[in-house]
N, C-alpha and C. Protein backbone atom coordinates (compact mmCIF):
# COMPACT_ATOMS: atom_id res chain seq x y z
N MET A 1 -60.99 58.30 75.05
CA MET A 1 -61.48 58.17 73.58
C MET A 1 -63.10 57.98 73.84
N SER A 2 -63.83 58.95 72.96
CA SER A 2 -65.37 58.79 72.96
C SER A 2 -65.80 57.68 72.35
N ARG A 3 -66.86 57.22 72.43
CA ARG A 3 -67.46 56.02 71.80
C ARG A 3 -67.51 56.23 70.48
N CYS A 4 -67.71 57.27 69.86
CA CYS A 4 -67.77 57.56 68.55
C CYS A 4 -66.35 57.51 67.81
N SER A 5 -65.38 57.94 68.57
CA SER A 5 -63.93 57.78 68.20
C SER A 5 -63.68 56.21 68.10
N ILE A 6 -64.12 55.58 69.17
CA ILE A 6 -63.60 53.99 69.15
C ILE A 6 -64.46 53.38 67.97
N ALA A 7 -65.56 53.65 67.69
CA ALA A 7 -66.41 53.16 66.65
C ALA A 7 -65.80 53.52 65.30
N ALA A 8 -65.37 54.75 64.90
CA ALA A 8 -64.54 55.13 63.77
C ALA A 8 -63.32 54.39 63.65
N TRP A 9 -62.74 54.09 64.74
CA TRP A 9 -61.27 53.50 64.76
C TRP A 9 -61.35 51.84 64.30
N LYS A 10 -62.63 51.44 64.83
CA LYS A 10 -62.85 50.04 64.48
C LYS A 10 -63.31 49.77 63.05
N ILE A 11 -63.81 50.81 62.64
CA ILE A 11 -64.26 50.73 61.10
C ILE A 11 -63.10 51.08 60.20
N ALA A 12 -62.36 51.85 60.66
CA ALA A 12 -61.06 52.45 59.81
C ALA A 12 -59.94 51.24 59.95
N ALA A 13 -59.89 50.59 60.87
CA ALA A 13 -58.46 49.75 61.28
C ALA A 13 -58.37 48.76 60.12
N PRO A 14 -59.37 48.03 59.73
CA PRO A 14 -59.23 46.87 58.84
C PRO A 14 -58.81 47.46 57.33
N PHE A 15 -59.40 48.77 56.96
CA PHE A 15 -58.96 49.45 55.76
C PHE A 15 -57.66 49.76 55.86
N SER A 16 -57.11 50.36 56.93
CA SER A 16 -55.65 50.75 57.15
C SER A 16 -54.64 49.54 57.09
N ALA A 17 -55.17 48.37 57.62
CA ALA A 17 -54.34 47.32 57.48
C ALA A 17 -54.33 46.83 56.00
N ALA A 18 -55.53 46.84 55.50
CA ALA A 18 -55.55 46.43 53.99
C ALA A 18 -54.71 47.34 53.17
N ALA A 19 -54.66 48.48 53.30
CA ALA A 19 -53.86 49.56 52.57
C ALA A 19 -52.41 49.30 52.72
N ALA A 20 -52.00 49.02 54.10
CA ALA A 20 -50.59 48.62 54.69
C ALA A 20 -49.97 47.47 53.67
N MET A 21 -51.01 46.48 53.59
CA MET A 21 -50.55 45.10 53.04
C MET A 21 -50.46 45.41 51.33
N VAL A 22 -51.30 46.28 50.85
CA VAL A 22 -51.16 46.55 49.53
C VAL A 22 -49.90 47.24 49.20
N MET A 23 -49.56 48.21 50.22
CA MET A 23 -48.18 48.96 49.90
C MET A 23 -47.08 48.03 50.05
N LEU A 24 -47.25 47.27 50.95
CA LEU A 24 -46.19 46.20 51.17
C LEU A 24 -45.86 45.35 49.96
N LEU A 25 -47.00 44.88 49.35
CA LEU A 25 -46.96 44.05 48.23
C LEU A 25 -46.19 44.86 47.07
N ILE A 26 -46.73 46.06 46.83
CA ILE A 26 -46.01 46.71 45.91
C ILE A 26 -44.73 47.02 46.00
N GLU A 27 -44.23 47.19 47.24
CA GLU A 27 -42.78 47.55 47.44
C GLU A 27 -41.99 46.43 47.31
N PHE A 28 -42.69 45.04 47.57
CA PHE A 28 -41.97 43.72 47.36
C PHE A 28 -41.69 43.59 45.87
N ALA A 29 -42.94 43.89 45.08
CA ALA A 29 -42.84 43.53 43.66
C ALA A 29 -41.85 44.50 42.99
N VAL A 30 -41.75 45.80 43.34
CA VAL A 30 -40.87 46.52 42.78
C VAL A 30 -39.41 46.06 43.05
N LEU A 31 -39.13 45.70 44.21
CA LEU A 31 -37.89 45.10 44.59
C LEU A 31 -37.56 44.00 43.78
N VAL A 32 -38.37 42.96 43.98
CA VAL A 32 -38.10 41.77 43.25
C VAL A 32 -38.00 41.72 41.83
N ILE A 33 -38.93 42.51 41.26
CA ILE A 33 -39.20 42.51 39.68
C ILE A 33 -38.41 43.71 39.06
N GLN A 34 -38.60 44.77 39.83
CA GLN A 34 -37.98 46.07 38.92
C GLN A 34 -36.46 46.33 39.30
N ILE A 35 -36.04 45.81 40.43
CA ILE A 35 -34.66 46.08 40.85
C ILE A 35 -33.62 44.92 40.68
N VAL A 36 -34.06 43.74 41.32
CA VAL A 36 -33.23 42.52 41.07
C VAL A 36 -32.80 42.14 39.85
N PRO A 37 -33.66 42.18 38.75
CA PRO A 37 -33.12 41.70 37.46
C PRO A 37 -32.22 42.74 36.71
N LEU A 38 -32.06 43.90 37.36
CA LEU A 38 -31.25 44.91 36.62
C LEU A 38 -29.79 44.35 36.11
N SER A 39 -29.33 43.59 36.95
CA SER A 39 -27.98 42.87 36.64
C SER A 39 -28.09 42.17 35.30
N GLN A 40 -29.25 41.59 34.90
CA GLN A 40 -29.25 40.77 33.68
C GLN A 40 -29.59 41.65 32.62
N ILE A 41 -29.65 42.83 32.55
CA ILE A 41 -29.88 43.66 31.33
C ILE A 41 -28.47 44.09 30.58
N ALA A 42 -28.44 43.52 29.45
CA ALA A 42 -27.15 43.72 28.67
C ALA A 42 -27.13 45.15 27.87
N PHE A 43 -26.05 45.90 27.39
CA PHE A 43 -26.21 47.08 26.88
C PHE A 43 -25.39 47.02 25.48
N GLN A 44 -25.66 47.70 24.62
CA GLN A 44 -25.16 47.63 23.52
C GLN A 44 -23.42 47.70 23.49
N GLY A 45 -22.79 46.78 22.64
CA GLY A 45 -21.39 46.53 22.81
C GLY A 45 -21.07 45.70 23.92
N VAL A 46 -21.82 45.28 24.64
CA VAL A 46 -21.37 44.29 25.72
C VAL A 46 -22.49 43.05 25.75
N ILE A 47 -23.20 42.89 24.72
CA ILE A 47 -24.29 41.94 24.57
C ILE A 47 -23.50 40.54 24.28
N PRO A 48 -23.70 39.53 25.19
CA PRO A 48 -22.86 38.27 24.84
C PRO A 48 -23.68 37.36 23.83
N PRO A 49 -22.93 36.54 23.10
CA PRO A 49 -23.90 35.86 22.07
C PRO A 49 -24.78 34.72 22.75
N HIS A 50 -25.97 34.50 22.17
CA HIS A 50 -26.77 33.54 22.54
C HIS A 50 -27.26 32.63 21.44
N ARG A 51 -27.64 31.36 21.57
CA ARG A 51 -28.06 30.71 20.48
C ARG A 51 -29.56 31.25 20.12
N VAL A 52 -30.42 31.54 21.08
CA VAL A 52 -31.98 31.87 21.00
C VAL A 52 -32.14 33.25 21.45
N ALA A 53 -32.98 34.02 20.89
CA ALA A 53 -33.36 35.22 21.25
C ALA A 53 -35.02 35.18 21.44
N ILE A 54 -35.70 35.54 22.39
CA ILE A 54 -37.08 35.58 22.55
C ILE A 54 -37.51 36.83 22.20
N VAL A 55 -38.47 37.15 21.13
CA VAL A 55 -39.03 38.59 20.76
C VAL A 55 -40.48 38.51 21.29
N LEU A 56 -40.75 39.49 22.32
CA LEU A 56 -41.85 39.26 22.85
C LEU A 56 -42.92 40.13 21.99
N GLY A 57 -44.22 39.67 21.78
CA GLY A 57 -45.24 40.24 21.02
C GLY A 57 -45.76 41.72 21.52
N ALA A 58 -46.44 42.38 20.64
CA ALA A 58 -46.90 43.60 21.17
C ALA A 58 -48.06 43.93 19.95
N SER A 59 -48.75 45.07 20.38
CA SER A 59 -49.87 45.36 19.32
C SER A 59 -49.35 45.71 17.94
N VAL A 60 -50.14 45.53 16.89
CA VAL A 60 -49.95 45.99 15.50
C VAL A 60 -51.03 46.79 15.09
N LYS A 61 -50.42 47.91 14.19
CA LYS A 61 -51.17 48.90 13.84
C LYS A 61 -52.35 48.58 12.72
N THR A 62 -51.94 47.69 11.74
CA THR A 62 -52.75 47.00 10.85
C THR A 62 -52.41 45.69 10.78
N PRO A 63 -53.05 44.78 9.96
CA PRO A 63 -53.14 43.35 9.68
C PRO A 63 -51.67 43.09 9.08
N THR A 64 -50.80 44.30 8.64
CA THR A 64 -49.67 43.96 7.84
C THR A 64 -48.44 44.87 8.47
N GLU A 65 -48.82 45.68 9.59
CA GLU A 65 -47.74 46.55 10.08
C GLU A 65 -47.80 46.72 11.64
N PRO A 66 -46.57 46.47 12.22
CA PRO A 66 -46.48 46.37 13.53
C PRO A 66 -46.53 47.83 14.18
N SER A 67 -46.88 47.91 15.64
CA SER A 67 -46.59 49.07 16.16
C SER A 67 -45.10 49.50 16.32
N ASP A 68 -44.91 50.79 16.75
CA ASP A 68 -43.69 51.30 16.91
C ASP A 68 -42.71 50.42 17.79
N ALA A 69 -43.47 50.03 18.89
CA ALA A 69 -42.64 49.35 19.96
C ALA A 69 -42.23 47.77 19.27
N LEU A 70 -43.10 47.26 18.69
CA LEU A 70 -42.87 46.06 18.02
C LEU A 70 -41.94 46.04 16.88
N ASP A 71 -42.05 47.07 16.22
CA ASP A 71 -41.10 47.14 15.01
C ASP A 71 -39.68 47.22 15.67
N ASP A 72 -39.53 47.99 16.67
CA ASP A 72 -38.23 48.08 17.21
C ASP A 72 -37.85 46.80 17.86
N ARG A 73 -38.50 46.01 18.49
CA ARG A 73 -38.21 44.63 19.00
C ARG A 73 -37.58 43.87 17.75
N LEU A 74 -38.33 43.95 16.75
CA LEU A 74 -37.85 43.08 15.51
C LEU A 74 -36.66 43.58 14.87
N LYS A 75 -36.59 44.88 14.88
CA LYS A 75 -35.34 45.56 14.18
C LYS A 75 -34.21 45.13 15.11
N THR A 76 -34.30 45.07 16.45
CA THR A 76 -33.25 44.59 17.34
C THR A 76 -32.74 43.34 17.17
N ALA A 77 -33.92 42.39 17.00
CA ALA A 77 -33.47 40.87 16.57
C ALA A 77 -32.81 40.82 15.37
N ILE A 78 -33.34 41.69 14.25
CA ILE A 78 -32.46 41.40 13.01
C ILE A 78 -31.18 41.79 13.08
N GLU A 79 -30.98 43.03 13.83
CA GLU A 79 -29.38 43.49 13.99
C GLU A 79 -28.55 42.42 14.65
N LEU A 80 -29.17 41.69 15.50
CA LEU A 80 -28.31 40.78 16.41
C LEU A 80 -28.10 39.50 15.54
N TYR A 81 -29.09 39.16 14.82
CA TYR A 81 -28.84 38.03 13.94
C TYR A 81 -27.92 38.34 12.90
N GLN A 82 -27.86 39.35 12.26
CA GLN A 82 -27.11 39.75 11.21
C GLN A 82 -25.51 39.94 11.61
N ALA A 83 -25.50 40.36 13.10
CA ALA A 83 -24.26 40.51 13.66
C ALA A 83 -23.67 39.08 14.16
N GLY A 84 -24.49 38.06 13.98
CA GLY A 84 -24.05 36.70 14.38
C GLY A 84 -24.01 36.43 15.91
N GLN A 85 -24.77 37.35 16.60
CA GLN A 85 -24.90 37.10 17.97
C GLN A 85 -26.10 36.04 18.55
N ILE A 86 -27.03 35.89 17.57
CA ILE A 86 -27.85 34.77 17.82
C ILE A 86 -28.24 33.91 16.42
N GLN A 87 -28.45 32.67 16.78
CA GLN A 87 -28.76 31.74 15.69
C GLN A 87 -30.32 31.51 15.32
N GLN A 88 -31.11 31.65 16.39
CA GLN A 88 -32.48 31.25 16.30
C GLN A 88 -33.20 32.45 17.24
N ILE A 89 -34.51 32.62 16.39
CA ILE A 89 -35.28 33.73 17.01
C ILE A 89 -36.72 33.11 17.29
N LEU A 90 -37.16 33.12 18.54
CA LEU A 90 -38.59 32.79 18.88
C LEU A 90 -39.48 33.87 18.92
N LEU A 91 -40.33 34.11 17.98
CA LEU A 91 -41.45 35.19 17.97
C LEU A 91 -42.79 34.60 18.78
N THR A 92 -42.97 35.39 19.93
CA THR A 92 -44.02 34.84 20.71
C THR A 92 -45.13 36.02 21.00
N GLY A 93 -46.44 35.72 20.73
CA GLY A 93 -47.41 36.58 20.82
C GLY A 93 -48.85 36.00 20.37
N ASP A 94 -49.45 36.82 20.19
CA ASP A 94 -50.93 36.52 19.72
C ASP A 94 -51.01 36.19 18.47
N GLY A 95 -51.55 34.76 18.11
CA GLY A 95 -51.57 34.32 16.80
C GLY A 95 -52.99 34.57 16.16
N GLY A 96 -53.70 35.65 16.92
CA GLY A 96 -54.91 36.03 16.17
C GLY A 96 -56.24 35.39 17.07
N ALA A 97 -55.97 34.52 17.98
CA ALA A 97 -57.18 33.85 18.73
C ALA A 97 -57.66 34.87 19.92
N PHE A 98 -56.74 35.90 20.31
CA PHE A 98 -57.20 36.70 21.37
C PHE A 98 -57.64 38.07 20.89
N ARG A 99 -56.64 38.74 20.27
CA ARG A 99 -56.93 40.07 19.84
C ARG A 99 -56.58 40.24 18.37
N SER A 100 -55.32 40.25 17.97
CA SER A 100 -55.04 40.40 16.63
C SER A 100 -53.74 39.51 16.42
N ASN A 101 -53.44 39.24 15.27
CA ASN A 101 -52.41 38.29 14.66
C ASN A 101 -50.96 39.11 14.50
N GLU A 102 -50.40 39.18 15.74
CA GLU A 102 -49.16 39.78 15.92
C GLU A 102 -48.06 38.89 15.37
N ILE A 103 -48.21 37.44 15.37
CA ILE A 103 -47.17 36.65 14.92
C ILE A 103 -47.14 36.74 13.29
N LYS A 104 -48.07 36.68 12.77
CA LYS A 104 -47.97 36.87 11.29
C LYS A 104 -47.16 38.06 10.83
N VAL A 105 -47.64 39.15 11.20
CA VAL A 105 -46.94 40.54 11.15
C VAL A 105 -45.33 40.31 11.54
N MET A 106 -45.16 39.88 12.69
CA MET A 106 -43.74 39.84 13.15
C MET A 106 -42.96 38.77 12.15
N LYS A 107 -43.43 37.69 11.80
CA LYS A 107 -42.66 36.92 10.88
C LYS A 107 -42.52 37.59 9.61
N GLN A 108 -43.45 38.08 9.03
CA GLN A 108 -43.18 38.76 7.73
C GLN A 108 -42.26 39.85 7.72
N VAL A 109 -42.14 40.68 8.82
CA VAL A 109 -40.98 41.59 9.04
C VAL A 109 -39.60 40.92 8.95
N LEU A 110 -39.46 39.90 9.77
CA LEU A 110 -38.25 39.07 9.74
C LEU A 110 -37.73 38.68 8.14
N LEU A 111 -38.79 38.04 7.65
CA LEU A 111 -38.46 37.40 6.63
C LEU A 111 -38.23 38.42 5.40
N THR A 112 -38.90 39.47 5.34
CA THR A 112 -38.61 40.62 4.42
C THR A 112 -37.18 41.15 4.60
N ALA A 113 -36.70 41.12 5.98
CA ALA A 113 -35.45 41.65 6.18
C ALA A 113 -34.27 40.64 5.92
N GLY A 114 -34.78 39.36 5.42
CA GLY A 114 -33.67 38.42 5.02
C GLY A 114 -33.29 37.58 6.06
N ILE A 115 -34.12 37.48 7.14
CA ILE A 115 -33.75 36.33 7.97
C ILE A 115 -34.44 34.99 7.39
N PRO A 116 -33.67 33.99 7.35
CA PRO A 116 -34.22 32.69 6.88
C PRO A 116 -35.27 32.08 7.53
N ASP A 117 -36.11 31.47 7.00
CA ASP A 117 -37.39 30.92 7.76
C ASP A 117 -36.92 29.83 8.47
N ARG A 118 -35.74 29.03 8.27
CA ARG A 118 -35.41 28.07 9.40
C ARG A 118 -34.94 28.81 10.51
N ALA A 119 -34.49 29.83 10.61
CA ALA A 119 -33.97 30.52 11.99
C ALA A 119 -35.09 31.20 12.58
N VAL A 120 -36.39 31.00 12.27
CA VAL A 120 -37.59 31.63 12.92
C VAL A 120 -38.41 30.65 13.31
N SER A 121 -38.76 30.64 14.84
CA SER A 121 -39.75 29.79 15.45
C SER A 121 -40.93 30.67 15.81
N THR A 122 -42.08 30.24 15.98
CA THR A 122 -43.22 31.01 16.33
C THR A 122 -44.23 30.24 17.30
N ASP A 123 -44.70 31.04 18.36
CA ASP A 123 -45.67 30.58 19.31
C ASP A 123 -46.80 31.57 19.22
N GLU A 124 -47.77 31.06 18.87
CA GLU A 124 -49.14 31.87 18.63
C GLU A 124 -49.97 31.76 19.84
N GLU A 125 -49.51 31.25 21.01
CA GLU A 125 -50.28 31.29 22.22
C GLU A 125 -49.52 32.01 23.31
N GLY A 126 -48.67 32.96 22.99
CA GLY A 126 -47.98 33.97 23.85
C GLY A 126 -48.78 35.08 23.99
N PHE A 127 -50.15 34.78 24.57
CA PHE A 127 -50.90 35.87 24.68
C PHE A 127 -50.39 37.12 25.52
N ARG A 128 -49.85 36.67 26.64
CA ARG A 128 -49.29 37.61 27.74
C ARG A 128 -47.90 37.29 27.98
N THR A 129 -47.12 38.13 28.68
CA THR A 129 -45.71 37.82 28.94
C THR A 129 -45.65 36.61 29.88
N TYR A 130 -46.58 36.35 30.62
CA TYR A 130 -46.55 35.14 31.55
C TYR A 130 -46.63 33.97 30.76
N GLU A 131 -47.64 33.84 29.69
CA GLU A 131 -47.60 32.57 28.75
C GLU A 131 -46.30 32.71 27.83
N SER A 132 -45.91 33.67 27.39
CA SER A 132 -44.65 33.67 26.58
C SER A 132 -43.65 33.04 27.01
N CYS A 133 -43.31 33.52 28.44
CA CYS A 133 -42.19 32.72 29.20
C CYS A 133 -42.41 31.45 29.58
N LYS A 134 -43.43 31.07 30.02
CA LYS A 134 -43.85 29.97 30.52
C LYS A 134 -43.80 28.75 29.32
N ARG A 135 -44.34 29.14 28.13
CA ARG A 135 -44.36 28.21 26.97
C ARG A 135 -42.80 28.07 26.14
N ALA A 136 -42.13 29.27 26.36
CA ALA A 136 -40.92 29.15 25.78
C ALA A 136 -39.88 27.93 26.44
N HIS A 137 -40.17 27.85 27.57
CA HIS A 137 -39.47 26.71 28.49
C HIS A 137 -40.40 25.41 28.26
N GLU A 138 -41.52 25.43 28.64
CA GLU A 138 -42.28 24.09 28.77
C GLU A 138 -42.56 23.54 27.17
N ILE A 139 -42.66 24.41 26.23
CA ILE A 139 -43.07 23.80 24.79
C ILE A 139 -41.77 23.80 23.96
N PHE A 140 -41.10 24.78 23.99
CA PHE A 140 -39.83 24.97 23.16
C PHE A 140 -38.39 24.61 23.73
N GLY A 141 -38.57 24.18 25.14
CA GLY A 141 -37.45 23.70 25.92
C GLY A 141 -36.31 24.65 25.84
N ILE A 142 -36.61 26.09 25.78
CA ILE A 142 -35.54 26.93 25.92
C ILE A 142 -35.15 27.02 27.47
N THR A 143 -33.85 27.00 27.69
CA THR A 143 -33.38 27.22 28.99
C THR A 143 -32.37 28.30 29.12
N THR A 144 -31.74 28.84 28.03
CA THR A 144 -30.94 30.01 28.07
C THR A 144 -31.46 30.90 26.84
N ALA A 145 -31.49 32.25 27.00
CA ALA A 145 -31.99 33.12 25.93
C ALA A 145 -31.75 34.63 26.18
N MET A 146 -31.77 35.26 25.08
CA MET A 146 -31.97 36.77 25.20
C MET A 146 -33.29 36.98 25.01
N VAL A 147 -33.83 38.02 25.93
CA VAL A 147 -35.12 38.45 25.79
C VAL A 147 -35.19 39.92 25.27
N ILE A 148 -35.92 40.25 24.31
CA ILE A 148 -35.88 41.49 23.63
C ILE A 148 -37.25 42.15 23.69
N THR A 149 -37.20 43.28 24.30
CA THR A 149 -38.46 44.21 24.57
C THR A 149 -38.08 45.52 25.05
N GLN A 150 -38.92 46.43 25.21
CA GLN A 150 -38.51 47.72 25.72
C GLN A 150 -38.28 47.59 27.19
N ARG A 151 -37.27 48.95 27.41
CA ARG A 151 -37.04 48.94 28.89
C ARG A 151 -37.80 48.85 29.87
N PHE A 152 -39.02 49.56 29.72
CA PHE A 152 -39.96 49.40 30.91
C PHE A 152 -40.54 48.06 31.13
N HIS A 153 -40.63 47.37 30.13
CA HIS A 153 -41.29 45.97 30.04
C HIS A 153 -39.96 44.80 30.45
N LEU A 154 -38.83 45.18 30.31
CA LEU A 154 -37.79 44.32 30.35
C LEU A 154 -37.68 43.52 31.69
N ALA A 155 -37.76 44.27 32.81
CA ALA A 155 -37.54 43.61 34.22
C ALA A 155 -38.52 42.62 34.45
N ARG A 156 -39.71 42.94 34.28
CA ARG A 156 -40.71 41.94 34.47
C ARG A 156 -40.64 40.61 33.66
N SER A 157 -40.32 40.86 32.27
CA SER A 157 -40.02 39.77 31.50
C SER A 157 -38.82 38.83 32.12
N LEU A 158 -37.89 39.56 32.27
CA LEU A 158 -36.87 38.74 32.92
C LEU A 158 -37.15 37.83 34.22
N PHE A 159 -37.81 38.43 34.99
CA PHE A 159 -38.44 37.81 36.36
C PHE A 159 -39.22 36.72 35.83
N LEU A 160 -40.20 36.91 34.96
CA LEU A 160 -41.02 35.72 34.48
C LEU A 160 -40.23 34.69 33.77
N CYS A 161 -39.34 35.04 32.94
CA CYS A 161 -38.47 33.87 32.49
C CYS A 161 -37.69 33.24 33.42
N ASP A 162 -37.02 33.74 34.32
CA ASP A 162 -36.41 33.35 35.38
C ASP A 162 -37.11 32.25 36.13
N SER A 163 -38.31 32.70 36.53
CA SER A 163 -39.36 31.87 37.07
C SER A 163 -39.87 30.52 36.75
N PHE A 164 -39.51 30.59 35.28
CA PHE A 164 -40.03 29.30 34.46
C PHE A 164 -38.76 28.50 34.12
N GLY A 165 -37.58 28.91 34.59
CA GLY A 165 -36.38 28.02 34.38
C GLY A 165 -35.53 28.51 33.23
N ILE A 166 -35.66 29.71 32.72
CA ILE A 166 -34.93 30.22 31.55
C ILE A 166 -33.85 31.13 32.21
N GLU A 167 -32.60 30.93 31.86
CA GLU A 167 -31.58 31.97 32.31
C GLU A 167 -31.42 32.81 31.18
N ALA A 168 -31.96 34.02 31.50
CA ALA A 168 -32.26 35.08 30.48
C ALA A 168 -31.36 36.33 30.67
N ILE A 169 -30.78 36.88 29.52
CA ILE A 169 -30.35 38.28 29.63
C ILE A 169 -31.43 39.12 28.80
N GLY A 170 -31.43 40.41 29.19
CA GLY A 170 -32.40 41.17 28.51
C GLY A 170 -31.68 42.34 27.50
N VAL A 171 -32.23 42.41 26.38
CA VAL A 171 -31.79 43.25 25.53
C VAL A 171 -32.71 44.53 25.33
N ILE A 172 -32.36 45.72 25.46
CA ILE A 172 -33.22 46.79 25.40
C ILE A 172 -33.41 47.19 23.78
N ALA A 173 -34.77 47.23 23.52
CA ALA A 173 -35.18 47.63 22.20
C ALA A 173 -35.49 48.83 21.95
N ASP A 174 -35.45 49.93 22.80
CA ASP A 174 -35.87 51.23 22.69
C ASP A 174 -35.03 52.05 21.56
N LYS A 175 -35.73 52.41 20.39
CA LYS A 175 -35.04 53.06 19.36
C LYS A 175 -35.49 54.43 19.19
N GLN A 176 -36.58 54.77 19.90
CA GLN A 176 -37.21 56.11 19.70
C GLN A 176 -37.97 56.21 21.00
N PRO A 177 -38.38 57.53 21.17
CA PRO A 177 -39.37 57.99 22.27
C PRO A 177 -40.59 57.40 21.89
N TYR A 178 -41.37 56.79 22.84
CA TYR A 178 -42.62 56.24 22.51
C TYR A 178 -43.83 57.06 23.18
N ARG A 179 -45.02 57.04 22.42
CA ARG A 179 -46.12 57.80 22.97
C ARG A 179 -46.64 56.91 24.24
N ARG A 180 -46.97 57.78 25.17
CA ARG A 180 -47.63 57.19 26.46
C ARG A 180 -46.56 56.35 27.38
N ARG A 181 -45.39 56.72 26.95
CA ARG A 181 -44.28 55.94 27.63
C ARG A 181 -44.38 56.04 29.23
N GLY A 182 -44.86 57.31 29.81
CA GLY A 182 -45.07 57.35 31.20
C GLY A 182 -46.12 56.48 31.64
N PHE A 183 -47.27 56.44 30.97
CA PHE A 183 -48.48 55.54 31.16
C PHE A 183 -47.95 53.99 31.26
N PHE A 184 -47.18 53.73 30.35
CA PHE A 184 -46.72 52.16 30.35
C PHE A 184 -45.74 52.05 31.60
N ALA A 185 -44.94 52.79 32.00
CA ALA A 185 -44.23 52.60 32.99
C ALA A 185 -45.06 52.55 34.20
N LEU A 186 -45.92 53.51 34.67
CA LEU A 186 -46.78 53.13 35.60
C LEU A 186 -47.67 51.96 35.70
N ARG A 187 -47.90 51.52 34.42
CA ARG A 187 -48.78 50.36 34.34
C ARG A 187 -47.99 49.16 34.82
N GLU A 188 -46.64 49.29 34.48
CA GLU A 188 -45.70 48.14 35.05
C GLU A 188 -45.86 47.89 36.48
N LEU A 189 -46.00 48.88 37.26
CA LEU A 189 -46.16 48.75 38.78
C LEU A 189 -47.15 47.70 39.10
N GLY A 190 -48.50 48.01 38.51
CA GLY A 190 -49.38 47.16 38.68
C GLY A 190 -49.23 45.71 38.08
N ALA A 191 -48.55 45.64 36.82
CA ALA A 191 -48.13 44.48 36.30
C ALA A 191 -47.10 43.65 37.01
N SER A 192 -46.45 44.30 37.85
CA SER A 192 -45.33 43.66 38.58
C SER A 192 -46.08 42.95 39.83
N VAL A 193 -46.94 43.67 40.47
CA VAL A 193 -47.87 43.07 41.48
C VAL A 193 -48.35 41.85 40.90
N LYS A 194 -49.13 41.84 39.92
CA LYS A 194 -49.74 40.76 39.25
C LYS A 194 -48.75 39.61 39.06
N ALA A 195 -47.67 39.85 38.49
CA ALA A 195 -46.49 38.87 38.31
C ALA A 195 -46.22 38.20 39.48
N ILE A 196 -46.11 38.92 40.54
CA ILE A 196 -45.74 38.16 41.74
C ILE A 196 -46.92 37.25 42.26
N ILE A 197 -48.24 37.78 42.28
CA ILE A 197 -49.35 36.84 42.44
C ILE A 197 -49.46 35.63 41.55
N ASP A 198 -49.20 35.89 40.07
CA ASP A 198 -49.24 34.83 39.27
C ASP A 198 -48.28 33.67 39.55
N VAL A 199 -47.01 34.12 40.03
CA VAL A 199 -45.88 33.10 40.12
C VAL A 199 -45.97 32.34 41.47
N PHE A 200 -46.27 33.30 42.68
CA PHE A 200 -46.29 32.80 43.97
C PHE A 200 -47.51 32.36 44.67
N LEU A 201 -48.58 32.91 43.99
CA LEU A 201 -49.91 32.54 44.63
C LEU A 201 -50.82 31.93 43.86
N LEU A 202 -51.21 32.40 42.51
CA LEU A 202 -52.26 31.82 41.89
C LEU A 202 -51.98 31.89 40.43
N ALA A 203 -51.69 30.60 39.81
CA ALA A 203 -51.16 30.81 38.48
C ALA A 203 -52.53 31.26 37.47
N PRO A 204 -52.37 31.89 36.62
CA PRO A 204 -53.55 32.40 35.88
C PRO A 204 -53.86 31.49 34.70
N LYS A 205 -55.05 31.45 34.09
CA LYS A 205 -55.39 30.66 32.98
C LYS A 205 -55.12 31.37 31.73
N PRO A 206 -54.74 30.85 30.48
CA PRO A 206 -54.88 31.75 29.52
C PRO A 206 -56.10 32.54 29.16
N PRO A 207 -55.86 33.58 28.70
CA PRO A 207 -57.06 34.46 28.23
C PRO A 207 -58.20 33.76 27.30
N VAL A 208 -57.61 32.96 26.35
CA VAL A 208 -58.47 32.03 25.56
C VAL A 208 -57.83 30.69 25.51
N GLU A 209 -58.69 29.63 25.29
CA GLU A 209 -58.24 28.30 25.07
C GLU A 209 -58.15 28.02 23.60
N VAL A 210 -56.95 27.48 23.21
CA VAL A 210 -56.97 27.13 21.77
C VAL A 210 -56.80 25.52 21.69
N ASP A 211 -57.39 25.10 20.58
CA ASP A 211 -57.68 23.60 20.32
C ASP A 211 -56.44 23.24 19.90
């Protein structure tokens, strides 16, 4: 091997090792987060009753209108409540301190649909899925729950809830094809790696501090 080849190998070796570590972390995240929780996902017709359902927040179109994905999560919760499969609904998302007031929109949709106010709890500091699951257990004392969100988001949500002591089942809220669905599915790979880091290596701080 020439001196140039040896020098090039010495330069490339650390990058190759780093790339291998990244790939290993991605594979581990996909296994632990995207595959292991699959048995916890319930399907229509076989959803066991639970006292509490956690509805995870998402973006809103306007200050009074939820996005399509968020609207479907809320419709799913309404259907489950009306069917007597849940007694209490926890709405968790941004209360306006971070980006937009998801909680105000979410609660209004439920109340307009006839869900009684006494059956609805809200967490305005569920800025991300991590905070939503963490606070559901630590602040609201939830130990068993349904988690309602879209399929591409569900496995990571279940992993995070499990990590914080919530025995959860997932309910798929997909009621239509969504724009940029492929993008969101790919984004979940990166989010899965971050979830592994957040839970096992370095707990993140909330994006904003609320007094």
